Amino acid sequence: MASLDLTLALDLARRAAETGAQIAMQKRQSSEELVIDTKEVTDYVTDVDHAAQAAIVSMIRNEFPKHRILAEEDGAENLGDPSSPYCWIIDPVDGTKPYVHGKDEFGCLVALQQDGTTQLGVMVLPARNETFWTQRGTGAFLNGKAITHLRQTRDLDDAILCTNIGGKSRGTDKIMTVTHPRCASVQNYGCAAAEIAEILKGRNDGVFFDGVRLWDVAPGCLMVKEAGGKSRTELADPQDPRGRVRCVASTQPIFDELCRFVFKK
């Protein structure tokens, strides 16, 4: 098999993610009603998720029909050659819940893995006018400018972190308990891309997730590494790429201690 030109693949990933983001913004700015369904009680899916994913998948299939695809929404199963080492990972609308409620913390994410290792990734947060991208070994970029400075908080006690905090079932009240390491602050935006973006912009120190999916974090974790930080991602079931993921991405000074908290053995 001929080697893949990752520069061309990154260009495709950028165009695809920008197309998905444009679909989301056009719907938001139109008078057309958003069609909302639920996968679970507090997990939304919209017609925009489906439309954006279909557009992205079509663009990728047109260029690389043999590549495998792992996408959040239904409709992309069994595409490509099962023996291909290349797999495109797609989250058409990361942060569907904030998107549904008119917030700005949502984005379109595209990554490419080769033999399970992420080689490139793109995160487009259109309401913030932010486009992040990376290719392994070349650094990370925000709107064309290299990301060269992350926070250097030395002690986890002083760190600002983000994590995923899910909603509760309708009709029930419950005291929310969030287990987190000692730190200065824990935040939740409902969008992994927006939370990782805070690290890349030098505003936060790290993220820790338990229960997200690979499409939520694959691009951003590589970006943090390429910007000078560290990341670690583990599938709960290595045989199920659609399954739950534990993940840490952070600046270097706090990484090891944050990993000890998340990946307790």
GROMACS .gro file of C-alpha atoms in nm:
model
  265
    1MET     CA    1   0.000   0.000   0.000
    2ALA     CA    2   0.136   0.341  -0.099
    3SER     CA    3   0.208   0.575   0.190
    4LEU     CA    4  -0.042   0.850   0.254
    5ASP     CA    5   0.048   1.215   0.203
    6LEU     CA    6  -0.052   1.349   0.544
    7THR     CA    7  -0.028   1.710   0.428
    8LEU     CA    8  -0.300   1.644   0.170
    9ALA     CA    9  -0.500   1.448   0.427
   10LEU     CA   10  -0.478   1.740   0.671
   11ASP     CA   11  -0.606   1.975   0.402
   12LEU     CA   12  -0.903   1.744   0.351
   13ALA     CA   13  -0.964   1.724   0.726
   14ARG     CA   14  -0.967   2.102   0.751
   15ARG     CA   15  -1.205   2.142   0.459
   16ALA     CA   16  -1.433   1.870   0.594
   17ALA     CA   17  -1.443   2.013   0.947
   18GLU     CA   18  -1.506   2.362   0.813
   19THR     CA   19  -1.792   2.227   0.602
   20GLY     CA   20  -1.951   2.060   0.904
   21ALA     CA   21  -1.909   2.375   1.113
   22GLN     CA   22  -2.063   2.586   0.837
   23ILE     CA   23  -2.369   2.361   0.831
   24ALA     CA   24  -2.409   2.410   1.207
   25MET     CA   25  -2.375   2.787   1.184
   26GLN     CA   26  -2.611   2.820   0.888
   27LYS     CA   27  -2.880   2.634   1.079
   28ARG     CA   28  -2.825   2.848   1.389
   29GLN     CA   29  -2.855   3.168   1.188
   30SER     CA   30  -3.162   3.058   0.994
   31SER     CA   31  -3.526   3.072   1.099
   32GLU     CA   32  -3.563   2.700   1.037
   33GLU     CA   33  -3.652   2.501   1.348
   34LEU     CA   34  -3.388   2.266   1.484
   35VAL     CA   35  -3.503   1.902   1.483
   36ILE     CA   36  -3.399   1.745   1.813
   37ASP     CA   37  -3.408   1.380   1.916
   38THR     CA   38  -3.257   1.199   2.212
   39LYS     CA   39  -3.019   0.903   2.211
   40GLU     CA   40  -3.046   0.888   2.590
   41VAL     CA   41  -3.244   1.099   2.835
   42THR     CA   42  -2.984   1.377   2.847
   43ASP     CA   43  -2.798   1.304   2.522
   44TYR     CA   44  -2.930   1.503   2.226
   45VAL     CA   45  -2.890   1.446   1.854
   46THR     CA   46  -3.015   1.692   1.592
   47ASP     CA   47  -3.069   1.710   1.219
   48VAL     CA   48  -2.752   1.922   1.210
   49ASP     CA   49  -2.547   1.635   1.358
   50HIS     CA   50  -2.671   1.406   1.082
   51ALA     CA   51  -2.633   1.661   0.800
   52ALA     CA   52  -2.283   1.765   0.904
   53GLN     CA   53  -2.169   1.405   0.942
   54ALA     CA   54  -2.311   1.307   0.602
   55ALA     CA   55  -2.127   1.595   0.435
   56ILE     CA   56  -1.797   1.513   0.606
   57VAL     CA   57  -1.821   1.142   0.530
   58SER     CA   58  -1.901   1.216   0.166
   59MET     CA   59  -1.592   1.437   0.131
   60ILE     CA   60  -1.366   1.175   0.288
   61ARG     CA   61  -1.513   0.887   0.089
   62ASN     CA   62  -1.465   1.081  -0.232
   63GLU     CA   63  -1.091   1.109  -0.166
   64PHE     CA   64  -1.021   0.791   0.031
   65PRO     CA   65  -1.295   0.532  -0.034
   66LYS     CA   66  -1.095   0.248   0.124
   67HIS     CA   67  -1.031   0.426   0.454
   68ARG     CA   68  -1.238   0.320   0.755
   69ILE     CA   69  -1.462   0.570   0.934
   70LEU     CA   70  -1.553   0.597   1.302
   71ALA     CA   71  -1.824   0.860   1.347
   72GLU     CA   72  -2.051   0.950   1.635
   73GLU     CA   73  -2.387   0.927   1.462
   74ASP     CA   74  -2.546   0.635   1.278
   75GLY     CA   75  -2.492   0.588   0.907
   76ALA     CA   76  -2.115   0.547   0.874
   77GLU     CA   77  -2.084   0.187   0.990
   78ASN     CA   78  -1.905  -0.069   0.771
   79LEU     CA   79  -1.758   0.189   0.533
   80GLY     CA   80  -1.417   0.137   0.379
   81ASP     CA   81  -1.186  -0.162   0.376
   82PRO     CA   82  -1.174  -0.335   0.718
   83SER     CA   83  -0.805  -0.410   0.658
   84SER     CA   84  -0.710  -0.046   0.596
   85PRO     CA   85  -0.467   0.095   0.854
   86TYR     CA   86  -0.633   0.435   0.818
   87CYS     CA   87  -0.942   0.538   1.013
   88TRP     CA   88  -1.109   0.880   1.008
   89ILE     CA   89  -1.266   0.981   1.338
   90ILE     CA   90  -1.554   1.228   1.318
   91ASP     CA   91  -1.762   1.423   1.567
   92PRO     CA   92  -1.995   1.635   1.353
   93VAL     CA   93  -2.114   1.847   1.646
   94ASP     CA   94  -1.912   1.812   1.963
   95GLY     CA   95  -2.119   1.985   2.229
   96THR     CA   96  -2.465   1.919   2.088
   97LYS     CA   97  -2.625   2.014   2.418
   98PRO     CA   98  -2.467   2.363   2.431
   99TYR     CA   99  -2.549   2.400   2.061
  100VAL     CA  100  -2.915   2.318   2.120
  101HIS     CA  101  -2.929   2.578   2.398
  102GLY     CA  102  -2.774   2.853   2.185
  103LYS     CA  103  -2.432   2.854   2.349
  104ASP     CA  104  -2.100   2.896   2.169
  105GLU     CA  105  -1.923   2.590   2.310
  106PHE     CA  106  -1.959   2.349   2.018
  107GLY     CA  107  -1.740   2.240   1.731
  108CYS     CA  108  -1.678   2.005   1.443
  109LEU     CA  109  -1.394   1.757   1.493
  110VAL     CA  110  -1.205   1.541   1.242
  111ALA     CA  111  -0.899   1.324   1.306
  112LEU     CA  112  -0.710   1.056   1.117
  113GLN     CA  113  -0.551   0.755   1.281
  114GLN     CA  114  -0.302   0.512   1.130
  115ASP     CA  115  -0.288   0.175   1.304
  116GLY     CA  116  -0.458   0.329   1.607
  117THR     CA  117  -0.224   0.628   1.637
  118THR     CA  118  -0.362   0.975   1.568
  119GLN     CA  119  -0.165   1.141   1.287
  120LEU     CA  120  -0.359   1.463   1.243
  121GLY     CA  121  -0.662   1.646   1.374
  122VAL     CA  122  -0.881   1.950   1.328
  123MET     CA  123  -1.121   2.126   1.566
  124VAL     CA  124  -1.340   2.405   1.429
  125LEU     CA  125  -1.531   2.609   1.689
  126PRO     CA  126  -1.727   2.834   1.452
  127ALA     CA  127  -1.912   3.051   1.704
  128ARG     CA  128  -1.573   3.146   1.849
  129ASN     CA  129  -1.407   3.187   1.508
  130GLU     CA  130  -1.141   2.936   1.615
  131THR     CA  131  -0.986   2.668   1.397
  132PHE     CA  132  -0.722   2.443   1.552
  133TRP     CA  133  -0.522   2.188   1.357
  134THR     CA  134  -0.220   1.966   1.394
  135GLN     CA  135  -0.014   1.706   1.213
  136ARG     CA  136   0.211   1.476   1.412
  137GLY     CA  137   0.560   1.619   1.435
  138THR     CA  138   0.473   1.963   1.299
  139GLY     CA  139   0.322   2.147   1.598
  140ALA     CA  140  -0.027   2.276   1.671
  141PHE     CA  141  -0.191   2.585   1.525
  142LEU     CA  142  -0.478   2.821   1.602
  143ASN     CA  143  -0.610   3.023   1.307
  144GLY     CA  144  -0.279   2.978   1.128
  145LYS     CA  145  -0.057   3.082   1.418
  146ALA     CA  146   0.168   2.830   1.589
  147ILE     CA  147   0.078   2.754   1.952
  148THR     CA  148   0.403   2.802   2.141
  149HIS     CA  149   0.305   2.879   2.499
  150LEU     CA  150   0.104   2.677   2.750
  151ARG     CA  151   0.050   2.756   3.117
  152GLN     CA  152   0.327   2.636   3.347
  153THR     CA  153   0.141   2.594   3.675
  154ARG     CA  154   0.377   2.380   3.881
  155ASP     CA  155   0.139   2.247   4.147
  156LEU     CA  156  -0.189   2.067   4.087
  157ASP     CA  157  -0.332   2.263   4.381
  158ASP     CA  158  -0.314   2.577   4.168
  159ALA     CA  159  -0.434   2.423   3.841
  160ILE     CA  160  -0.752   2.510   3.651
  161LEU     CA  161  -0.906   2.194   3.506
  162CYS     CA  162  -1.207   2.088   3.302
  163THR     CA  163  -1.401   1.762   3.311
  164ASN     CA  164  -1.723   1.611   3.182
  165ILE     CA  165  -2.022   1.647   3.413
  166GLY     CA  166  -2.334   1.478   3.276
  167GLY     CA  167  -2.695   1.576   3.326
  168LYS     CA  168  -2.948   1.387   3.535
  169SER     CA  169  -3.263   1.207   3.429
  170ARG     CA  170  -3.576   1.412   3.393
  171GLY     CA  171  -3.811   1.399   3.687
  172THR     CA  172  -3.541   1.322   3.941
  173ASP     CA  173  -3.345   1.544   4.177
  174LYS     CA  174  -3.009   1.444   4.309
  175ILE     CA  175  -2.716   1.606   4.481
  176MET     CA  176  -2.436   1.626   4.228
  177THR     CA  177  -2.109   1.472   4.339
  178VAL     CA  178  -1.804   1.515   4.118
  179THR     CA  179  -1.489   1.329   4.212
  180HIS     CA  180  -1.191   1.541   4.117
  181PRO     CA  181  -0.830   1.588   4.220
  182ARG     CA  182  -0.723   1.875   4.438
  183CYS     CA  183  -0.698   2.186   4.221
  184ALA     CA  184  -0.790   2.554   4.211
  185SER     CA  185  -1.101   2.511   3.995
  186VAL     CA  186  -1.297   2.251   3.799
  187GLN     CA  187  -1.500   2.372   3.502
  188ASN     CA  188  -1.739   2.207   3.257
  189TYR     CA  189  -1.839   2.349   2.918
  190GLY     CA  190  -2.024   2.044   2.786
  191CYS     CA  191  -1.785   2.029   2.490
  192ALA     CA  192  -1.452   1.848   2.507
  193ALA     CA  193  -1.313   2.049   2.215
  194ALA     CA  194  -1.385   2.380   2.388
  195GLU     CA  195  -1.233   2.248   2.710
  196ILE     CA  196  -0.915   2.129   2.538
  197ALA     CA  197  -0.903   2.459   2.349
  198GLU     CA  198  -0.863   2.640   2.682
  199ILE     CA  199  -0.537   2.452   2.737
  200LEU     CA  200  -0.416   2.539   2.387
  201LYS     CA  201  -0.496   2.907   2.443
  202GLY     CA  202  -0.298   2.912   2.769
  203ARG     CA  203  -0.603   2.970   2.988
  204ASN     CA  204  -0.640   2.633   3.163
  205ASP     CA  205  -0.396   2.365   3.272
  206GLY     CA  206  -0.567   2.040   3.181
  207VAL     CA  207  -0.869   1.819   3.124
  208PHE     CA  208  -0.963   1.482   3.268
  209PHE     CA  209  -1.247   1.273   3.129
  210ASP     CA  210  -1.413   0.945   3.215
  211GLY     CA  211  -1.687   0.833   2.977
  212VAL     CA  212  -1.624   1.047   2.671
  213ARG     CA  213  -1.573   0.883   2.333
  214LEU     CA  214  -1.273   0.872   2.103
  215TRP     CA  215  -1.424   1.122   1.859
  216ASP     CA  216  -1.450   1.377   2.143
  217VAL     CA  217  -1.079   1.382   2.220
  218ALA     CA  218  -0.869   1.234   1.937
  219PRO     CA  219  -0.785   1.564   1.763
  220GLY     CA  220  -0.740   1.769   2.080
  221CYS     CA  221  -0.514   1.521   2.257
  222LEU     CA  222  -0.267   1.524   1.969
  223MET     CA  223  -0.282   1.904   1.962
  224VAL     CA  224  -0.190   1.928   2.330
  225LYS     CA  225   0.110   1.700   2.272
  226GLU     CA  226   0.222   1.896   1.967
  227ALA     CA  227   0.190   2.222   2.162
  228GLY     CA  228   0.427   2.095   2.431
  229GLY     CA  229   0.189   1.922   2.671
  230LYS     CA  230   0.106   1.557   2.726
  231SER     CA  231  -0.198   1.332   2.684
  232ARG     CA  232  -0.308   0.979   2.756
  233THR     CA  233  -0.621   0.804   2.632
  234GLU     CA  234  -0.748   0.457   2.722
  235LEU     CA  235  -1.051   0.273   2.591
  236ALA     CA  236  -1.248   0.090   2.859
  237ASP     CA  237  -1.267  -0.200   2.612
  238PRO     CA  238  -0.976  -0.200   2.364
  239GLN     CA  239  -1.189  -0.408   2.127
  240ASP     CA  240  -1.465  -0.147   2.116
  241PRO     CA  241  -1.352   0.181   1.957
  242ARG     CA  242  -1.702   0.324   2.010
  243GLY     CA  243  -1.687   0.262   2.383
  244ARG     CA  244  -1.613   0.477   2.685
  245VAL     CA  245  -1.277   0.648   2.713
  246ARG     CA  246  -1.067   0.773   3.002
  247CYS     CA  247  -0.848   1.063   2.906
  248VAL     CA  248  -0.602   1.315   3.046
  249ALA     CA  249  -0.455   1.604   2.848
  250SER     CA  250  -0.258   1.873   3.025
  251THR     CA  251   0.053   2.081   3.053
  252GLN     CA  252   0.366   1.888   3.146
  253PRO     CA  253   0.411   1.996   3.512
  254ILE     CA  254   0.082   1.846   3.635
  255PHE     CA  255   0.042   1.556   3.392
  256ASP     CA  256   0.183   1.267   3.595
  257GLU     CA  257  -0.012   1.354   3.908
  258LEU     CA  258  -0.335   1.403   3.713
  259CYS     CA  259  -0.284   1.065   3.548
  260ARG     CA  260  -0.238   0.898   3.885
  261PHE     CA  261  -0.579   1.032   3.984
  262VAL     CA  262  -0.760   0.927   3.664
  263PHE     CA  263  -0.593   0.596   3.582
  264LYS     CA  264  -0.606   0.439   3.925
  265LYS     CA  265  -0.520   0.071   3.906
   0.00000   0.00000   0.00000
